[in-house]
Amino acid sequence: MANLREMVEILRSAGEFTRLRLLALLSEGELSVKDLTEILDQSQPRVSRHLRLLTESGLITRHAEGAWAFFRLSDELESSALVQHILGRLDLEDELLVTDRQRLAAVRRDHQARATTFFAKVAKDWDRLRTLHAPDEAVEASIQQLLAGAHFDMFLDLGTGTGRMLELLADQFTKGIGLDASREMISVARTKFEKSGQKNVQVRLGDIGDLSEYRDSADFVMLHQVLHHFDDPGLALQNARLSLKPGGAIMVVDFMPHKLEFLREEQAHRRLGLSHVQMQAWARSARLEVMQSREIPHPGPDDGLTVCIWHLTDNSKN
Ligand SMILES: C[S@@+](CC[C@H](N)C(=O)[O-])C[C@H]1O[C@@H](n2cnc3c(N)ncnc32)[C@H](O)[C@@H]1O
């Protein structure tokens, strides 16, 4: 509950042209200052100042990650209710807000295109590259351990790349589908499964942003080293969740927070790892529950990263 003075400050922070546009944009998902600056076509110091005022009033939260900072609408109940109320009264078809959303879509398309270009280049070499910074053998052993004895009718591997997860867990599903946005990755995976004669696996071109074809289809969804390619991993998780049957589970395998900024430039990473606190919040928004998590540190060189496995289950009945 805010006192009189605090409430005036909160309303002031929202009651300004650019800041209201920022709130409307952040209702579409988590975004970096860089992207917000591009969408609004204003200088970075100006956008940063507006973001600071919204952060100070508690309507949004800031998450610093290396050289970038990401912003999202606050999850705190009262702030979130206030923002939803304000946005609910706003005509979202206002010309300027429509233009903002169109620019946001263009920025997202541009990120996706850059990631797709990167994966097109490395597809043939991916099986070697994928182990560079991750304690791969230990991670795979842990995944197998955590899923020991489980069997799935339909296993969906989102961002399947060269299909390593389908290969690793092939004995544990009746039907496995690997989806990826990169034609080149899919082609490497397809050749591999054709050669090995794996019959229960299919790989298809597809976008995690649109899983309508797979709605309520899978009893297990894997997101192995995929979420760090998204500005808003929480939104990707929500999309993934739509493909889950009631009572199903999702496994996220990804890096813990790190400082290897060059991975953004060199390997199309958007987020420098994911934290437990973030995962809890993203899971809650997706009506999932973190059942288990396991960290696997890199035993080797200094630039090796810690990987975490998060096992999430459907909690929509709770
Ligand atoms: C780091 S690779 C991981 C591949 C595989 N899961 C593995 O661990 O080897 C990330 C993969 O996600 C795919 N990807 C990125 N954005 C995607 C999207 N929006 N929809 C589907 N796949 C996507 C990329 O093409 C790439 O193959």
GROMACS .gro file of C-alpha atoms in nm, residues 36-225:
model
  190
   36LEU     CA    1   1.353   0.022  -2.653
   37THR     CA    2   1.573   0.307  -2.778
   38GLU     CA    3   1.545   0.178  -3.133
   39ILE     CA    4   1.169   0.129  -3.114
   40LEU     CA    5   1.098   0.473  -2.964
   41ASP     CA    6   1.358   0.643  -3.184
   42GLN     CA    7   1.479   0.856  -2.893
   43SER     CA    8   1.828   0.898  -2.750
   44GLN     CA    9   1.950   0.633  -2.508
   45PRO     CA   10   2.002   0.880  -2.216
   46ARG     CA   11   1.644   0.998  -2.259
   47VAL     CA   12   1.498   0.649  -2.268
   48SER     CA   13   1.718   0.547  -1.973
   49ARG     CA   14   1.589   0.841  -1.771
   50HIS     CA   15   1.226   0.740  -1.834
   51LEU     CA   16   1.309   0.380  -1.745
   52ARG     CA   17   1.479   0.493  -1.424
   53LEU     CA   18   1.167   0.686  -1.315
   54LEU     CA   19   0.944   0.386  -1.386
   55THR     CA   20   1.185   0.160  -1.198
   56GLU     CA   21   1.197   0.397  -0.898
   57SER     CA   22   0.819   0.401  -0.876
   58GLY     CA   23   0.819   0.019  -0.877
   59LEU     CA   24   0.611  -0.019  -1.194
   60ILE     CA   25   0.891  -0.197  -1.379
   61THR     CA   26   1.205  -0.386  -1.275
   62ARG     CA   27   1.558  -0.370  -1.412
   63HIS     CA   28   1.789  -0.662  -1.459
   64ALA     CA   29   2.153  -0.579  -1.544
   65GLU     CA   30   2.335  -0.838  -1.753
   66GLY     CA   31   2.688  -0.757  -1.866
   67ALA     CA   32   2.683  -0.449  -2.086
   68TRP     CA   33   2.305  -0.469  -2.131
   69ALA     CA   34   2.008  -0.407  -1.903
   70PHE     CA   35   1.667  -0.568  -1.946
   71PHE     CA   36   1.337  -0.427  -1.822
   72ARG     CA   37   1.005  -0.594  -1.748
   73LEU     CA   38   0.676  -0.501  -1.586
   74SER     CA   39   0.688  -0.557  -1.212
   75ASP     CA   40   0.560  -0.893  -1.085
   76GLU     CA   41   0.473  -0.736  -0.751
   77LEU     CA   42   0.097  -0.773  -0.712
   78GLU     CA   43  -0.011  -0.413  -0.642
   79SER     CA   44   0.216  -0.256  -0.907
   80SER     CA   45   0.119  -0.518  -1.159
   81ALA     CA   46  -0.254  -0.463  -1.093
   82LEU     CA   47  -0.212  -0.088  -1.131
   83VAL     CA   48  -0.027  -0.120  -1.463
   84GLN     CA   49  -0.284  -0.368  -1.593
   85HIS     CA   50  -0.561  -0.129  -1.493
   86ILE     CA   51  -0.395   0.164  -1.670
   87LEU     CA   52  -0.323  -0.037  -1.985
   88GLY     CA   53  -0.675  -0.179  -1.972
   89ARG     CA   54  -0.813   0.175  -1.998
   90LEU     CA   55  -0.578   0.267  -2.282
   91ASP     CA   56  -0.685   0.236  -2.646
   92LEU     CA   57  -0.413   0.003  -2.767
   93GLU     CA   58  -0.519   0.077  -3.125
   94ASP     CA   59  -0.388   0.432  -3.088
   95GLU     CA   60  -0.178   0.500  -3.398
   96LEU     CA   61   0.144   0.557  -3.204
   97LEU     CA   62   0.103   0.242  -2.995
   98VAL     CA   63   0.032   0.038  -3.308
   99THR     CA   64   0.350   0.178  -3.465
  100ASP     CA   65   0.545   0.093  -3.148
  101ARG     CA   66   0.423  -0.268  -3.165
  102GLN     CA   67   0.509  -0.288  -3.535
  103ARG     CA   68   0.861  -0.165  -3.459
  104LEU     CA   69   0.889  -0.415  -3.176
  105ALA     CA   70   0.790  -0.693  -3.416
  106ALA     CA   71   1.055  -0.571  -3.662
  107VAL     CA   72   1.321  -0.566  -3.388
  108ARG     CA   73   1.227  -0.923  -3.287
  109ARG     CA   74   1.236  -1.038  -3.651
  110ASP     CA   75   1.581  -0.883  -3.681
  111HIS     CA   76   1.709  -1.072  -3.372
  112GLN     CA   77   1.562  -1.395  -3.503
  113ALA     CA   78   1.719  -1.337  -3.845
  114ARG     CA   79   2.059  -1.280  -3.685
  115ALA     CA   80   2.030  -1.598  -3.480
  116THR     CA   81   1.915  -1.792  -3.787
  117THR     CA   82   2.209  -1.658  -3.992
  118PHE     CA   83   2.448  -1.760  -3.715
  119PHE     CA   84   2.305  -2.113  -3.690
  120ALA     CA   85   2.299  -2.148  -4.070
  121LYS     CA   86   2.676  -2.082  -4.068
  122VAL     CA   87   2.762  -2.320  -3.785
  123ALA     CA   88   2.511  -2.600  -3.849
  124LYS     CA   89   2.765  -2.844  -3.997
  125ASP     CA   90   3.007  -2.779  -3.712
  126TRP     CA   91   2.749  -2.763  -3.433
  127ASP     CA   92   2.810  -3.104  -3.278
  128ARG     CA   93   3.166  -2.990  -3.200
  129LEU     CA   94   3.083  -2.629  -3.107
  130ARG     CA   95   2.800  -2.714  -2.867
  131THR     CA   96   3.039  -2.865  -2.614
  132LEU     CA   97   3.283  -2.572  -2.610
  133HIS     CA   98   3.167  -2.392  -2.297
  134ALA     CA   99   2.938  -2.651  -2.139
  135PRO     CA  100   3.022  -2.955  -1.925
  136ASP     CA  101   2.841  -3.161  -2.184
  137GLU     CA  102   2.901  -3.519  -2.073
  138ALA     CA  103   2.807  -3.443  -1.714
  139VAL     CA  104   2.497  -3.253  -1.828
  140GLU     CA  105   2.379  -3.540  -2.045
  141ALA     CA  106   2.443  -3.790  -1.766
  142SER     CA  107   2.234  -3.574  -1.530
  143ILE     CA  108   1.950  -3.541  -1.781
  144GLN     CA  109   1.943  -3.919  -1.820
  145GLN     CA  110   1.951  -3.966  -1.445
  146LEU     CA  111   1.667  -3.720  -1.385
  147LEU     CA  112   1.454  -3.888  -1.653
  148ALA     CA  113   1.549  -4.247  -1.568
  149GLY     CA  114   1.252  -4.482  -1.600
  150ALA     CA  115   1.026  -4.219  -1.761
  151HIS     CA  116   0.851  -4.284  -2.089
  152PHE     CA  117   0.673  -4.023  -2.299
  153ASP     CA  118   0.413  -4.066  -2.573
  154MET     CA  119   0.515  -3.742  -2.735
  155PHE     CA  120   0.849  -3.572  -2.671
  156LEU     CA  121   0.891  -3.225  -2.820
  157ASP     CA  122   1.244  -3.087  -2.851
  158LEU     CA  123   1.221  -2.714  -2.913
  159GLY     CA  124   1.525  -2.556  -3.079
  160THR     CA  125   1.647  -2.905  -3.152
  161GLY     CA  126   1.953  -2.795  -3.354
  162THR     CA  127   2.121  -3.111  -3.476
  163GLY     CA  128   1.881  -3.321  -3.269
  164ARG     CA  129   2.118  -3.424  -2.991
  165MET     CA  130   1.846  -3.446  -2.726
  166LEU     CA  131   1.627  -3.666  -2.950
  167GLU     CA  132   1.928  -3.888  -3.005
  168LEU     CA  133   2.013  -3.906  -2.634
  169LEU     CA  134   1.660  -3.988  -2.516
  170ALA     CA  135   1.531  -4.185  -2.818
  171ASP     CA  136   1.455  -4.495  -2.606
  172GLN     CA  137   1.228  -4.295  -2.378
  173PHE     CA  138   0.956  -4.179  -2.614
  174THR     CA  139   0.712  -4.332  -2.858
  175LYS     CA  140   0.725  -4.029  -3.085
  176GLY     CA  141   0.982  -3.748  -3.078
  177ILE     CA  142   0.955  -3.425  -3.273
  178GLY     CA  143   1.241  -3.178  -3.301
  179LEU     CA  144   1.155  -2.825  -3.406
  180ASP     CA  145   1.401  -2.560  -3.517
  181ALA     CA  146   1.391  -2.222  -3.691
  182SER     CA  147   1.708  -2.296  -3.890
  183ARG     CA  148   1.672  -2.494  -4.213
  184GLU     CA  149   2.042  -2.577  -4.203
  185MET     CA  150   2.023  -2.723  -3.851
  186ILE     CA  151   1.715  -2.924  -3.948
  187SER     CA  152   1.889  -3.055  -4.255
  188VAL     CA  153   2.192  -3.176  -4.052
  189ALA     CA  154   1.958  -3.341  -3.798
  190ARG     CA  155   1.747  -3.504  -4.070
  191THR     CA  156   2.052  -3.650  -4.246
  192LYS     CA  157   2.176  -3.785  -3.914
  193PHE     CA  158   1.845  -3.960  -3.832
  194GLU     CA  159   1.807  -4.093  -4.186
  195LYS     CA  160   2.154  -4.249  -4.160
  196SER     CA  161   2.091  -4.400  -3.817
  197GLY     CA  162   1.746  -4.528  -3.923
  198GLN     CA  163   1.581  -4.381  -3.611
  199LYS     CA  164   1.211  -4.440  -3.678
  200ASN     CA  165   1.041  -4.266  -3.384
  201VAL     CA  166   1.192  -3.923  -3.460
  202GLN     CA  167   1.088  -3.641  -3.691
  203VAL     CA  168   1.253  -3.302  -3.733
  204ARG     CA  169   1.061  -3.003  -3.864
  205LEU     CA  170   1.111  -2.638  -3.940
  206GLY     CA  171   0.922  -2.428  -3.686
  207ASP     CA  172   0.927  -2.126  -3.461
  208ILE     CA  173   0.892  -2.132  -3.083
  209GLY     CA  174   0.700  -1.804  -3.126
  210ASP     CA  175   0.418  -1.993  -3.298
  211LEU     CA  176   0.348  -2.339  -3.166
  212SER     CA  177  -0.026  -2.336  -3.246
  213GLU     CA  178   0.014  -2.654  -3.452
  214TYR     CA  179   0.146  -2.834  -3.143
  215ARG     CA  180  -0.107  -2.709  -2.887
  216ASP     CA  181  -0.161  -2.957  -2.599
  217SER     CA  182   0.035  -3.220  -2.790
  218ALA     CA  183   0.340  -3.313  -2.583
  219ASP     CA  184   0.380  -3.482  -2.247
  220PHE     CA  185   0.740  -3.366  -2.231
  221VAL     CA  186   0.905  -3.055  -2.376
  222MET     CA  187   1.282  -3.003  -2.386
  223LEU     CA  188   1.447  -2.661  -2.417
  224HIS     CA  189   1.816  -2.747  -2.428
  225GLN     CA  190   2.045  -2.444  -2.462
   0.00000   0.00000   0.00000
